[in-house]
Each structure stands twice: as C-alpha cells, then as structure tokens.
Coordinates of C-alpha atoms in Angstrom, one line a residue:
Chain A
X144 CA 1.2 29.0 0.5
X145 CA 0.5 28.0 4.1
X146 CA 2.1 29.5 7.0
X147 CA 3.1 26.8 10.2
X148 CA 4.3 27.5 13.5
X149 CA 6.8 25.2 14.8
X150 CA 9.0 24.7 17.8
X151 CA 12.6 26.4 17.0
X152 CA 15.4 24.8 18.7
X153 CA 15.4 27.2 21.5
X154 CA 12.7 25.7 22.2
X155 CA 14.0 22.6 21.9
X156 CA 16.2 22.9 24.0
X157 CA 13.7 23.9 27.2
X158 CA 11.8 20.9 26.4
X159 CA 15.2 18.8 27.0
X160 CA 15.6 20.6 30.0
X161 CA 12.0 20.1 31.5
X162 CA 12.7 16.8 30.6
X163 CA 15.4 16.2 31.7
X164 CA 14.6 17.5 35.2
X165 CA 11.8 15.4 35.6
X166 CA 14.3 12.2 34.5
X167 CA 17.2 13.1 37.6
X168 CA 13.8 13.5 39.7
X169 CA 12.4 10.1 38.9
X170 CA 16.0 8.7 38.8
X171 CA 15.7 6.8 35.5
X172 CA 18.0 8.6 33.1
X173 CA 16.5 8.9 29.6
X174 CA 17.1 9.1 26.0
X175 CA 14.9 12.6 25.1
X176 CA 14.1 13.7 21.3
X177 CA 12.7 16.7 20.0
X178 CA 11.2 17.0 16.5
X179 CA 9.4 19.9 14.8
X180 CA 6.5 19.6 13.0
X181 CA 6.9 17.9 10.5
X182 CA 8.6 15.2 12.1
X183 CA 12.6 15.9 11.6
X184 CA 14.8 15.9 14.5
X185 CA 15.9 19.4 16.4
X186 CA 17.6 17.9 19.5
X187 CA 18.2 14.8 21.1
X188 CA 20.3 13.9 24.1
X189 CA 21.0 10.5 25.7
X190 CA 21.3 11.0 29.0
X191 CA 24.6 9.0 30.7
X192 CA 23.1 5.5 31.6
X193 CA 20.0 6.5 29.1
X194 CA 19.8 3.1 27.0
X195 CA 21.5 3.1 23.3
X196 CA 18.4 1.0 22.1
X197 CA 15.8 3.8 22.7
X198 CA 18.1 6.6 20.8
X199 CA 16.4 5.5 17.8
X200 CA 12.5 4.4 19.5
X201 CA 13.0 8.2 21.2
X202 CA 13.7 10.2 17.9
X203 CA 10.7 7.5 16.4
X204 CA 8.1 8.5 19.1
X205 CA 8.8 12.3 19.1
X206 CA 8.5 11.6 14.6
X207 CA 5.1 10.0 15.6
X208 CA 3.6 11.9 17.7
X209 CA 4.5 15.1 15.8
X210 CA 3.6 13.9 12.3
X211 CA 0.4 12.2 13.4
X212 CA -0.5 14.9 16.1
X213 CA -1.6 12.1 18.5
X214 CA 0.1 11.0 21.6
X215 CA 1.6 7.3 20.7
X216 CA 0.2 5.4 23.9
X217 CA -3.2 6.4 21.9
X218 CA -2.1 4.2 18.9
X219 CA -1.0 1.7 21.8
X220 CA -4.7 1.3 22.9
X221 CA -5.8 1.9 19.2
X222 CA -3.1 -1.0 18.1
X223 CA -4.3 -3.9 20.3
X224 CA -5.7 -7.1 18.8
X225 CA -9.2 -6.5 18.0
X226 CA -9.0 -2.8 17.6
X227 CA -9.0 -1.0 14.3
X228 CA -5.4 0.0 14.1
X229 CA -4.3 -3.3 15.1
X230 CA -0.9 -4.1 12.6
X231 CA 0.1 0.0 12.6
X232 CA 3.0 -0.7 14.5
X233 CA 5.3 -2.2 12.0
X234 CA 4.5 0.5 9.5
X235 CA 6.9 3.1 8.2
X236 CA 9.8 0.8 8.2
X237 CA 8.5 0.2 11.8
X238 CA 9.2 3.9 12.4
X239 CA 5.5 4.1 13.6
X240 CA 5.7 3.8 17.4
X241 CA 2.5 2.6 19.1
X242 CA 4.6 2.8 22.6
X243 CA 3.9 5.3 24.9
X244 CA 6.9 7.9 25.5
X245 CA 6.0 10.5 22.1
X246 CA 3.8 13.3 22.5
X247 CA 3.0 16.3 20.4
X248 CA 3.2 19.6 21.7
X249 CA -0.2 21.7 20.3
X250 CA -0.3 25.8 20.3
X251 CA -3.6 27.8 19.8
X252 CA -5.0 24.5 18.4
X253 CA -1.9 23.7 15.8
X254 CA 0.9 20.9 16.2
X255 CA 4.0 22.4 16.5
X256 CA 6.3 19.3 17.0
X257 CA 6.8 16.5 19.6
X258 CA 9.0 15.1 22.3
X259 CA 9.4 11.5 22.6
X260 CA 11.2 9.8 25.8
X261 CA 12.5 6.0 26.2
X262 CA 14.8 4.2 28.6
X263 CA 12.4 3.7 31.4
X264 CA 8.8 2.1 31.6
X265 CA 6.1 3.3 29.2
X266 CA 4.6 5.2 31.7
X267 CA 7.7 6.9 33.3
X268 CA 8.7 7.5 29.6
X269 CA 5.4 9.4 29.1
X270 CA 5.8 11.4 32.7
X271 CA 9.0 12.9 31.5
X272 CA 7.5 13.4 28.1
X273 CA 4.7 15.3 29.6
X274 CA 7.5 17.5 31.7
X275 CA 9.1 18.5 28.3
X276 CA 5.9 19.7 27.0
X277 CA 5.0 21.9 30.4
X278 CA 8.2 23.6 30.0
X279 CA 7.9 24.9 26.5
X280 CA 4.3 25.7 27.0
X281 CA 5.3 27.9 30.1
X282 CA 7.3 29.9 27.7
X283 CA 4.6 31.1 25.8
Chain B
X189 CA 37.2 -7.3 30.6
X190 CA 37.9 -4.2 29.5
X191 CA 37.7 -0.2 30.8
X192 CA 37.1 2.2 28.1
X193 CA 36.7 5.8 28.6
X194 CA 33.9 7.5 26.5
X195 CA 32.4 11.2 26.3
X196 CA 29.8 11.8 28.5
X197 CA 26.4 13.6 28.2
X198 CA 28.0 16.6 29.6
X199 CA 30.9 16.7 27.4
X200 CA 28.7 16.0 24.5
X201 CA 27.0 19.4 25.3
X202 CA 29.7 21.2 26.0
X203 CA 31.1 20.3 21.9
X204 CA 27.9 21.3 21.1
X205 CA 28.1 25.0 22.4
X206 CA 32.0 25.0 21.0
X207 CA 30.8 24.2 17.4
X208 CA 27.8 26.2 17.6
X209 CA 29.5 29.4 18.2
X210 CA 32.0 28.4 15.8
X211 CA 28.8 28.2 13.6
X212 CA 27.6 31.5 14.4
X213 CA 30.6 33.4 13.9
X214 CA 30.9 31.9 10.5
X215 CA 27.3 32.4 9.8
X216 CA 26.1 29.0 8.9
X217 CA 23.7 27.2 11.0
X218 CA 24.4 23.7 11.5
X219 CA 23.2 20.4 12.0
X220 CA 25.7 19.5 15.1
X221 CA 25.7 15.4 16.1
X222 CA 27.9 13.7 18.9
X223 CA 28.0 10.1 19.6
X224 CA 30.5 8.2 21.6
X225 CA 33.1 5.8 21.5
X226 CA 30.4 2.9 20.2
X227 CA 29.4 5.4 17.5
X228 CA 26.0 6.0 19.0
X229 CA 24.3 9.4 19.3
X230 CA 24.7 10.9 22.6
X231 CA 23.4 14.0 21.6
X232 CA 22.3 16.3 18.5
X233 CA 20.8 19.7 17.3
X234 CA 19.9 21.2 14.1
X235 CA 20.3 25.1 14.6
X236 CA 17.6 27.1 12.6
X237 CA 18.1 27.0 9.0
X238 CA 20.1 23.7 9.5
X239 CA 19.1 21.6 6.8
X240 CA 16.8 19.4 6.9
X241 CA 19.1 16.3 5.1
X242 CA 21.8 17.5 7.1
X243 CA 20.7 15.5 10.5
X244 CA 21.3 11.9 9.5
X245 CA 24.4 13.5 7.6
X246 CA 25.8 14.7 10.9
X247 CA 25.0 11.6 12.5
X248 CA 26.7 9.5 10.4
X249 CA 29.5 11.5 10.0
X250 CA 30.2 11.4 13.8
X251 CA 29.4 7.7 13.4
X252 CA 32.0 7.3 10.8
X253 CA 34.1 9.5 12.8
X254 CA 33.7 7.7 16.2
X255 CA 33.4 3.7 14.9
X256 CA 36.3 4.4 12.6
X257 CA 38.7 6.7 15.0
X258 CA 39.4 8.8 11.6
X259 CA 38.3 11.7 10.1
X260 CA 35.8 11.7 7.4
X261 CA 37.6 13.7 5.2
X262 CA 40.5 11.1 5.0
X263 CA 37.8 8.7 3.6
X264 CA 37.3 11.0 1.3
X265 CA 41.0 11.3 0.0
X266 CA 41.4 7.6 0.0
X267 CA 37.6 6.6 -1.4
X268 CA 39.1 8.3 -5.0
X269 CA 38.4 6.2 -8.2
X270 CA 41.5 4.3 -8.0
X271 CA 42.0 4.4 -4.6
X272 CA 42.5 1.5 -2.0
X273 CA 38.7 1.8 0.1
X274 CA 37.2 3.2 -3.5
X275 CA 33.4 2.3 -2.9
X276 CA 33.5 2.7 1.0
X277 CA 31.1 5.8 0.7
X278 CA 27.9 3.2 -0.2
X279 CA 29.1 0.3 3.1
X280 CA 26.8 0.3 5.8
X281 CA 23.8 1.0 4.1
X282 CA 25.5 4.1 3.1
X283 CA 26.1 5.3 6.6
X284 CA 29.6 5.5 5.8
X285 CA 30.4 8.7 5.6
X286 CA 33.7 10.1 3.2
X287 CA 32.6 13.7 3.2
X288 CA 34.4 16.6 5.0
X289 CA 32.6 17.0 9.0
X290 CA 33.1 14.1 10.6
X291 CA 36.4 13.9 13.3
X292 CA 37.1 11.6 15.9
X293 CA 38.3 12.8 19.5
X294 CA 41.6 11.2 21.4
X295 CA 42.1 11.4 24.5
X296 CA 45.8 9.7 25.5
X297 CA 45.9 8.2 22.3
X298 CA 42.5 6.7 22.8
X299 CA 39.0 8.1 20.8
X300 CA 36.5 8.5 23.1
X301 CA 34.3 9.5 20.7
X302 CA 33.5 11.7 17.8
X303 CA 31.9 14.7 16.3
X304 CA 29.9 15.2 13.2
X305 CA 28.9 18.2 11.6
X306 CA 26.8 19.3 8.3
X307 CA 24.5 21.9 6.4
X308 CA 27.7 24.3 5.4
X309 CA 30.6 23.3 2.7
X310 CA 32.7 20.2 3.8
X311 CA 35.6 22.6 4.9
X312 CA 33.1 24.6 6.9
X313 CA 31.5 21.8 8.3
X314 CA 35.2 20.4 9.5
X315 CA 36.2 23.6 10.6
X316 CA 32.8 23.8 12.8
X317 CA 33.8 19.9 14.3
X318 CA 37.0 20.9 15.5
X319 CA 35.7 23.8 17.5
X320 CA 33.7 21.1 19.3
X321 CA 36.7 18.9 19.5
X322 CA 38.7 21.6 20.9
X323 CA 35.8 22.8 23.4
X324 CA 35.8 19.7 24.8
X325 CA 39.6 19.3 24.7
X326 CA 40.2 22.7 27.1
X327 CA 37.9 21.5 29.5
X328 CA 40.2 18.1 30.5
Chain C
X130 CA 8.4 29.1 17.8
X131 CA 9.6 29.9 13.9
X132 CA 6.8 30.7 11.5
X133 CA 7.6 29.1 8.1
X134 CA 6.3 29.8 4.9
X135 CA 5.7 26.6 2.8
X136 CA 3.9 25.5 -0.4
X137 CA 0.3 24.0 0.4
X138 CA -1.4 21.3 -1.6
X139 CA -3.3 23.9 -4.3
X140 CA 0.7 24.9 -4.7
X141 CA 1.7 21.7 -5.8
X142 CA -1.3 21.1 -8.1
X143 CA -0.1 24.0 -9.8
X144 CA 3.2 22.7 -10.0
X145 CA 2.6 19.4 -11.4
X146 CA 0.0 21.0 -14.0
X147 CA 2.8 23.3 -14.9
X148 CA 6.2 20.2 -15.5
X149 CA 3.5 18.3 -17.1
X150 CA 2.7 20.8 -19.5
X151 CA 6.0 21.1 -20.6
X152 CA 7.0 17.3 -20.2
X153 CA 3.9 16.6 -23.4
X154 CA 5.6 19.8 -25.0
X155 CA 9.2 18.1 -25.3
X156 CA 7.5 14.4 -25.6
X157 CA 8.9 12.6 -22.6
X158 CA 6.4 11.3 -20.2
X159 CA 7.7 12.2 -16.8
X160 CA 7.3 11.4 -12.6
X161 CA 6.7 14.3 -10.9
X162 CA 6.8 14.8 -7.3
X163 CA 6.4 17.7 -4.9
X164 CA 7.7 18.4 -1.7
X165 CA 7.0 21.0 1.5
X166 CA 10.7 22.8 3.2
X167 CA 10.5 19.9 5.5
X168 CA 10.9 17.1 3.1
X169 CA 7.8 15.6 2.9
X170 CA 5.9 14.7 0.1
X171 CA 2.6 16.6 -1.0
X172 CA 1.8 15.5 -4.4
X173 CA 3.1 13.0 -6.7
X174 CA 2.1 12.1 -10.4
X175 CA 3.7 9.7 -12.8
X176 CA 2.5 10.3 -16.4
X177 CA 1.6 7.5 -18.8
X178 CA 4.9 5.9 -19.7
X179 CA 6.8 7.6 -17.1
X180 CA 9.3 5.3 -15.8
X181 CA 8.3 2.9 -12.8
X182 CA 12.1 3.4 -11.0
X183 CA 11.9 7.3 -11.7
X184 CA 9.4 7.6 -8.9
X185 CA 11.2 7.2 -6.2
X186 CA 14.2 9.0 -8.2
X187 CA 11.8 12.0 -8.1
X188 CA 10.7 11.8 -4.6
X189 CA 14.1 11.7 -3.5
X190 CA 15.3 14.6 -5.8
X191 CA 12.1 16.7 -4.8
X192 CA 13.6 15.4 -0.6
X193 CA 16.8 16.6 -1.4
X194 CA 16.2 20.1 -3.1
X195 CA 13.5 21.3 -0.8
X196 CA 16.0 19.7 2.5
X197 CA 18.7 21.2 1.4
X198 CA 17.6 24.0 -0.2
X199 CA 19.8 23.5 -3.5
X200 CA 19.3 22.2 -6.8
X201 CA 20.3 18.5 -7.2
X202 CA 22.3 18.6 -10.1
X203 CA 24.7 21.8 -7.9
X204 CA 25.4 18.7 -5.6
X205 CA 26.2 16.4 -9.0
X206 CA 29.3 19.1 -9.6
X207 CA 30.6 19.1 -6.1
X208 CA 30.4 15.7 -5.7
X209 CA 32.5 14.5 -8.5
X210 CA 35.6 12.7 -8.0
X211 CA 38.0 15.0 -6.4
X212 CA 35.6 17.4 -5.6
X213 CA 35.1 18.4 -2.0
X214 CA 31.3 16.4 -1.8
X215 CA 32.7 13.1 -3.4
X216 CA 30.9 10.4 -1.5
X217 CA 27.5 12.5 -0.4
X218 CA 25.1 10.7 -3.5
X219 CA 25.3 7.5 -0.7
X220 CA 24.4 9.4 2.0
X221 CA 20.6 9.2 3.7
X222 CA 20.5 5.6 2.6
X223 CA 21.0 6.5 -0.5
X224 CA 18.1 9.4 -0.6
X225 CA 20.4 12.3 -1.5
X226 CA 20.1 12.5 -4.7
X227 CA 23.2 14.3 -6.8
X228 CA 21.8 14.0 -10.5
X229 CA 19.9 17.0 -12.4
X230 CA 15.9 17.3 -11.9
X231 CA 15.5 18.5 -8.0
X232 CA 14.8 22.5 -7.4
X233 CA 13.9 23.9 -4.4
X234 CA 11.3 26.6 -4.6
X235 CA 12.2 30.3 -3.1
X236 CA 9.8 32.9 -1.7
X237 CA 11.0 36.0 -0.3
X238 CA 14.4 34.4 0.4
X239 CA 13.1 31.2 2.5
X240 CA 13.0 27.9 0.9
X241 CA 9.2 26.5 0.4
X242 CA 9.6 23.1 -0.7
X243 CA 10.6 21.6 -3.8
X244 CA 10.1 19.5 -7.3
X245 CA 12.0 16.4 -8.7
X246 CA 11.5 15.2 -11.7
X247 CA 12.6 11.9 -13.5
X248 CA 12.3 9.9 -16.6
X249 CA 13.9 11.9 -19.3
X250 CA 18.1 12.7 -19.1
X251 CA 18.7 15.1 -16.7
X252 CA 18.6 18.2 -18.6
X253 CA 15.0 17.6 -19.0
X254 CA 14.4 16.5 -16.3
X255 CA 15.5 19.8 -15.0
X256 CA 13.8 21.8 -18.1
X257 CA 10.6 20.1 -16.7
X258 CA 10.6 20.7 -12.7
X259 CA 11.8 24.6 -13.8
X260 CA 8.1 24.7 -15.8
X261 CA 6.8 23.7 -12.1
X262 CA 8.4 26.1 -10.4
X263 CA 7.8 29.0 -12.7
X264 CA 4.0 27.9 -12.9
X265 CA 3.5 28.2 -9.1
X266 CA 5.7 31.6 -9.1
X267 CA 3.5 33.1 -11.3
X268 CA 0.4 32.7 -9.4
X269 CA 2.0 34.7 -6.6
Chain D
X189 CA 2.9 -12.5 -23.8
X190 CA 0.3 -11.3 -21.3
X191 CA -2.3 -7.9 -22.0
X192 CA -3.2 -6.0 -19.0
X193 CA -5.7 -3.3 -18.1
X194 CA -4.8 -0.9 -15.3
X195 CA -5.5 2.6 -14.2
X196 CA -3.9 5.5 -16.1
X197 CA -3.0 8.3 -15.0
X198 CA -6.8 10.2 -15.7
X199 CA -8.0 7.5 -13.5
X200 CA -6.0 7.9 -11.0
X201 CA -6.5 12.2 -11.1
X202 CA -10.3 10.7 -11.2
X203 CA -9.6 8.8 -8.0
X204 CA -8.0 11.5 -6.1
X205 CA -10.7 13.7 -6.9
X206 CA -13.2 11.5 -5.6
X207 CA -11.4 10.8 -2.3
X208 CA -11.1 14.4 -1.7
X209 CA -14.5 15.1 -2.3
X210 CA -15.6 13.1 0.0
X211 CA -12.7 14.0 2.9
X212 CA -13.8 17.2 2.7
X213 CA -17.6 15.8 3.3
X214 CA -16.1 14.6 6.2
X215 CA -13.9 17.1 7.7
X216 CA -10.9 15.1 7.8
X217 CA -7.6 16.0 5.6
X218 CA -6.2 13.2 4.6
X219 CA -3.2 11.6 2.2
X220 CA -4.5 9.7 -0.7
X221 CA -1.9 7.2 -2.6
X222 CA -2.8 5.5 -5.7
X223 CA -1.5 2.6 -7.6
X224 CA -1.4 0.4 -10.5
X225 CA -1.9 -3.7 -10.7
X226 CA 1.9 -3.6 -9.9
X227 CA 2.1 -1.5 -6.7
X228 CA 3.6 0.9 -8.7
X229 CA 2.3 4.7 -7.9
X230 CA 0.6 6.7 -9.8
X231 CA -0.8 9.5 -8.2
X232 CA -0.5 11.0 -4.5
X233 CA -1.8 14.2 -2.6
X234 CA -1.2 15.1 1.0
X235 CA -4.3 17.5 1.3
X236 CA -3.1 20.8 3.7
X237 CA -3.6 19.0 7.3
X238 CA -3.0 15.7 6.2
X239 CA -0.7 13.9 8.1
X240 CA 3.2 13.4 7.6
X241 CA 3.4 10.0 9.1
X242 CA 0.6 9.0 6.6
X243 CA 2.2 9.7 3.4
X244 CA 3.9 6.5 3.4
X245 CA 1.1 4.4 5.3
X246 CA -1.1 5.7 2.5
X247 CA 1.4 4.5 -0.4
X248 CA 1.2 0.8 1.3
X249 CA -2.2 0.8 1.9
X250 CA -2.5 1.5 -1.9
X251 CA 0.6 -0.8 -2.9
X252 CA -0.7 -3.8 -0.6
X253 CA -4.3 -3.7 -2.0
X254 CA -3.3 -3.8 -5.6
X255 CA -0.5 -6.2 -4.9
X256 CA -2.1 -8.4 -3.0
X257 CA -5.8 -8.0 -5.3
X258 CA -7.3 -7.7 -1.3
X259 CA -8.9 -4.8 0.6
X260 CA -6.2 -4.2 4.2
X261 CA -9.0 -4.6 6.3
X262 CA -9.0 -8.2 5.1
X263 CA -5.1 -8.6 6.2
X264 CA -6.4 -7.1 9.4
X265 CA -9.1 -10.0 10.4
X266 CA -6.3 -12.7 9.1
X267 CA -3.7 -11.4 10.7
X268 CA -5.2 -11.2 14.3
X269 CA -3.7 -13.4 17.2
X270 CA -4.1 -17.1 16.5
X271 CA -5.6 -16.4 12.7
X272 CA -3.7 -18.0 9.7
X273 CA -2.1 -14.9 8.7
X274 CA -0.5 -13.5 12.0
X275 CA 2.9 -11.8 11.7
X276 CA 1.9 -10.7 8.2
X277 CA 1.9 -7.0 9.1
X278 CA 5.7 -7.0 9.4
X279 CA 6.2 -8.5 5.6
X280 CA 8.2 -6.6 3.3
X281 CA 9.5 -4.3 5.6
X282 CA 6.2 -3.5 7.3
X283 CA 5.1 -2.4 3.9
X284 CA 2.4 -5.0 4.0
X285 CA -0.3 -2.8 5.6
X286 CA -3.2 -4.7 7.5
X287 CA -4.7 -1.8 8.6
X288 CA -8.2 -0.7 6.5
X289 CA -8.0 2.3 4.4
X290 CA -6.3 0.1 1.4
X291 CA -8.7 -0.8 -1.6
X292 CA -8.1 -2.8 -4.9
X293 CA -9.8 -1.5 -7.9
X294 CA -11.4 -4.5 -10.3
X295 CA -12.6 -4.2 -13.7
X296 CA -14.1 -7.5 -15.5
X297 CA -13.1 -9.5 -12.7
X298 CA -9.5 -8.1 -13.4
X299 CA -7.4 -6.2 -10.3
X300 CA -6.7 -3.3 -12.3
X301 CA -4.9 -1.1 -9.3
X302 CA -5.8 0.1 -5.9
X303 CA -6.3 3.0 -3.5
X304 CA -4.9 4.0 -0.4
X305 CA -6.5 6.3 2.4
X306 CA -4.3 7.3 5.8
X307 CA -4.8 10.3 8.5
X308 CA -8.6 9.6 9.7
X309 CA -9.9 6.3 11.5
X310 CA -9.7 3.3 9.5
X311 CA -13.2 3.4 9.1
X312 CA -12.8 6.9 7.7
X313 CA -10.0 5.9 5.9
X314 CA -11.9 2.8 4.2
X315 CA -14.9 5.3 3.0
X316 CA -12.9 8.0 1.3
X317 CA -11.0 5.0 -0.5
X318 CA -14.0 3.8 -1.5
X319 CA -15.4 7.2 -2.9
X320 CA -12.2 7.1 -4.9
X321 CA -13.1 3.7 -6.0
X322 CA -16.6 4.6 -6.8
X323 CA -15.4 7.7 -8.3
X324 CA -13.4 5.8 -11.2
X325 CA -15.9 3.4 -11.9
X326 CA -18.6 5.8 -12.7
X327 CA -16.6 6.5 -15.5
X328 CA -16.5 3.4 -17.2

C-alpha cells in the first residue's frame, strides 16, 4: 500500500478563491478547476462572463497538470514543431492540454493536485493559476 | 432577439452550500454540479468521500436537468421497457441522464437552470438537489 | 490535505497473480485489470485466449468498483427495470459498468482501489477478481 | 485462412519486466503498455510514480506501433509542418501517437506486437521501450 497526500476540497475551495481574486483584479473573469491528484475534479466554478468553451480546457489543464505533475505551458514549449513532444496535444482524446493555464500544486516534494484557469490569454490564465496555488500553499 | 434569465455564479454557490448541508445532515458526501439555463457547468464540488464516478454523473444530471427543464427522475419513469422515450438513458453519448438527482429550477415559469446531484441513492441524491433548489429559491 | 491509503503497483501484481490462479483453476482464460481509489489503472493483464472486447469491460468494471466503492454486479440489481438506478449502465459514456466482475478493495474501512474481471459469465468473472482481492488481503 | 505469430502473454510479462528494469536503471517511474499485432493489449503496469495522464498515452504508443508495424518517433518526423504526414497525430481520436516512446516488435520479418513507454522524455521513453523489446527477443 502507498500512502498520498492530496488537496481535500477545503482546499479546493481556497484555491478558487485565490483565484478568483486575482481574476476580479486583472478584470478577465475566468473559468477555475481544481483536481486532486490523481486528476478527478474537486471544484470548478465559471465565473459570470468566464467563457463556456474553457469549462472543459479548465477542468483538462488542472487533469494535466496534476496527472503529469508538470505545469502545461512546459508541454507548450515541449510541443512545438521540432521538439520532442511535438503531436502530445491531441492525445488522451485531446484531453492532454499543452496550453498554458494548468499547474500542479507540489507539498514537501509530492503532487498533490492542480488548478487549471481559461477564459483569458495564456499568460493571464497562468497568473490566476499561480494565485490559486499561493493561496493553498499559505495554508500550510 | 431574445432575453433569458439564467443562474449566476453567485446563485450557483449559494445551491451549492443548500445541498451541501442537506448532504451533511444526511451523512452522505456528495458530488454537487450546477449548470445553467444552456446546460453548461457553472460550478461543481465533490465533497470528501464523493465518489469518484459520481462527478460526470452530477454533471450530466444537471445537464439533463437544465437542457431538458425536467427532472431526471421523470426520465426515469418514462425510459421503462415499454415506455414512450424507452432507450433515452444511452442519447447523447449517454449524457442523458434518467437516474434520480437531476432537477431543473423555474423561475416565473421559466428554468433558469438546473441542479445535479450524485454519490448517495437516487432518492438521497434528489432530496440533496432540492435543498439547492430551494436555497436558491429563498434568496429571490 | 487528505491522506489516502491506496494499493501500489507490488499490490496489483499480487492481485493479478492471485485471479489468474484461479481463472487456470476453473479453465476460463480471463482480462484482468487493476485499479487505485481514484480510478486509474495500475496493472492490466489479458490471459491467452481472454477475450479482446473484455479488456476494456475489465478496465471499466475495475473504474467503477474502485470509483464507487461498490461491487458492479450491486449496481446490476439496482439498476434493473423498475429499480431506482434504471438508466445508470449508460452513464460516463458508457464506462459505468452494472454487470458482475468489478470489486472494490477495503482496508481499514477506506476504499483502495479495485479489480474487474471479464471473459467468463459474470459469476466467474466475480469468483475470479474475489481470488484477487483475497490474494492481496492476505499479504497484509 | 491466414497463421499469425504474436506475443503471448509470457512475452509480454517478459517485456514489462525488461522495461522496468531498466526504468528503474534510470530513475524514472514510468507506465508500460503492451500489445499484440492487432493493437489489442496485453499487459500494462503503472509503476508507483508513474504518471496518470500516461496510462493512456502509453496504451497508444503501444497500439500505434503495432498497428501501424512503425516505431512513433517515425510518425513524429512525418508528421512535422510541411512533411507528408502532418495532421496525423489527431487520427483516430488522437489515439495515433507521434510522440517516441512507441516500439513494434518483429520476428522473421513479421510485426508480431509492440511496446509502449510514457512518463519520462521521449528519449527516455524510447530506451525503456526498447529494453522491453530487447528483453523479449533474448528469449527467442
């Protein structure tokens, strides 16, 4: 038997506040996910005006960037033509998101879930990602 | 054109704290989904020990809920061998839903949206929607 | 954070050597598949002659016992016509599986993960994923 | 009628065995998938660290290379921007893997199955196939 540590939905729910705050601040309301660590969903909230597409990219960044334990703007870089991961984005049913917007949240070393953000660019996406992450970790 | 009126992300919450203490008093923890008039997710949280298969369940039962402005349980009676929509539970990629969980909410005769629950026994999982229906309801 | 107990990969070794042993002892060459709490697959086997359509069968039976923390063939009786569940066997794109040969495995009271089994009718099916469980109990 | 040779089920143990070996020479966890000529699995093992999202890449890896009778990293060069096999990475459902890590297996000339590799680098991903590849032809 192994024992994991994983993000309950208490803490879930932090990370969609962090979040969340960082979106009003920014002005770019957001579609915010929350998976644990083995990549099913805690929490999710579209924020009103957050876009319906990104519901599902949101929940599909936070499932990659907890179940590969890699931020997905590294599979992004890692994805271009050329570069050795080049073709990863289509996999898992296209599932596998190589936008940025989904990173993992890592305690004492382990991954203990993700967050993934979309509505906005890739980069504002990530910035709100990053907020959710900061707010759980303060927790601890 | 047309003006529809639609839960918002603050509503949303607000059925998922009604359904969540209905959820606690009854002592099952829940996967809890809400998604508006459109039928997509506005928001969503699996409480500890929610099960795992439970999300997409939720989800689609507020799906069903919401797209069809009927509960899921009335799929359910009319989805019998026999019965006029018998073999509705597989449409839509099996999205459809036709267990007990999923209701719709009106507002003046409209749905605005719709509630899905799921992890407990289709009547727990009904009774634990319309606590989120009515949270929502007392606050208009 | 939740710490979670949950089978690790020597666990599902065990498991499959265990079904297998007892899928040679009743003559029918079986898929086997094993499964952490979370869902996701560890270890997967498909005997000589085992049948090519039962692996996925098994994976999704192993998904569903471990997710949802039941056997499969509980959900087969609550799900028959007239039954409160009618409908669920569509459900999760058609993933939830309601036939006999998914267990989940139970430590201490917490759900570990799971075994699904399929090739043989679904009594032996569920004769064999009991020999996994068993095997991987009694090594605790 | 037609005779074929592929890997049985000791050959794909063999395989697995291999792989690991050689993971563990290399310090990264990883999922190993394993098919016959058909695509059909035979044999699977998330090792304790392994990746969730890689489960299923693995499986395609494995179930592209025997399919196709073609290592992925040969999909990736053909499938770059302006190459004759562009786009190809999306094909059946993004199960088409162009990413390396995916081996065929071939006996007498014959394509007798495949291995696939997912959690490392492509690069480290292509050399534990290949210990698995290695490992089932010393036995021959």
């Amino acid at each position: 038997m192994i024992t994991v540590t994983r993000l309950d939905c208490a803490d879930a729910r932090v990370m969609i506040e962090g979040a969340r705050a960082k979106a009003d601040e920014i002005g770019v309301p957001m579609c915010i996910a929350i998976t644990d660590e083995g990549g099913n969903l805690i929490a999710f909230e579209r924020m009103d005006g957050g876009k319906v597409t990104s519901s599902i990219i949101a929940i599909d960044k936070s499932f990659t960037a907890s179940g590969a334990k890699k931020a997905t703007h590294e599979y992004g870089a890692a994805s271009q033509p050329g570069a050795p991961a080049y073709g990863i984005a289509s996999a898992i049913g296209g599932r596998l998101m190589v936008v940025g917007g989904g990173l993992p949240v890592f305690v004492n070393g382990d991954c203990v879930g993700g967050i993934g953000v979309s509505s906005g660019t890739p980069a504002q996406d990530t910035e709100v990602a990053q907020a959710g992450v900061d707010a759980v970790l303060a927790t601890l």
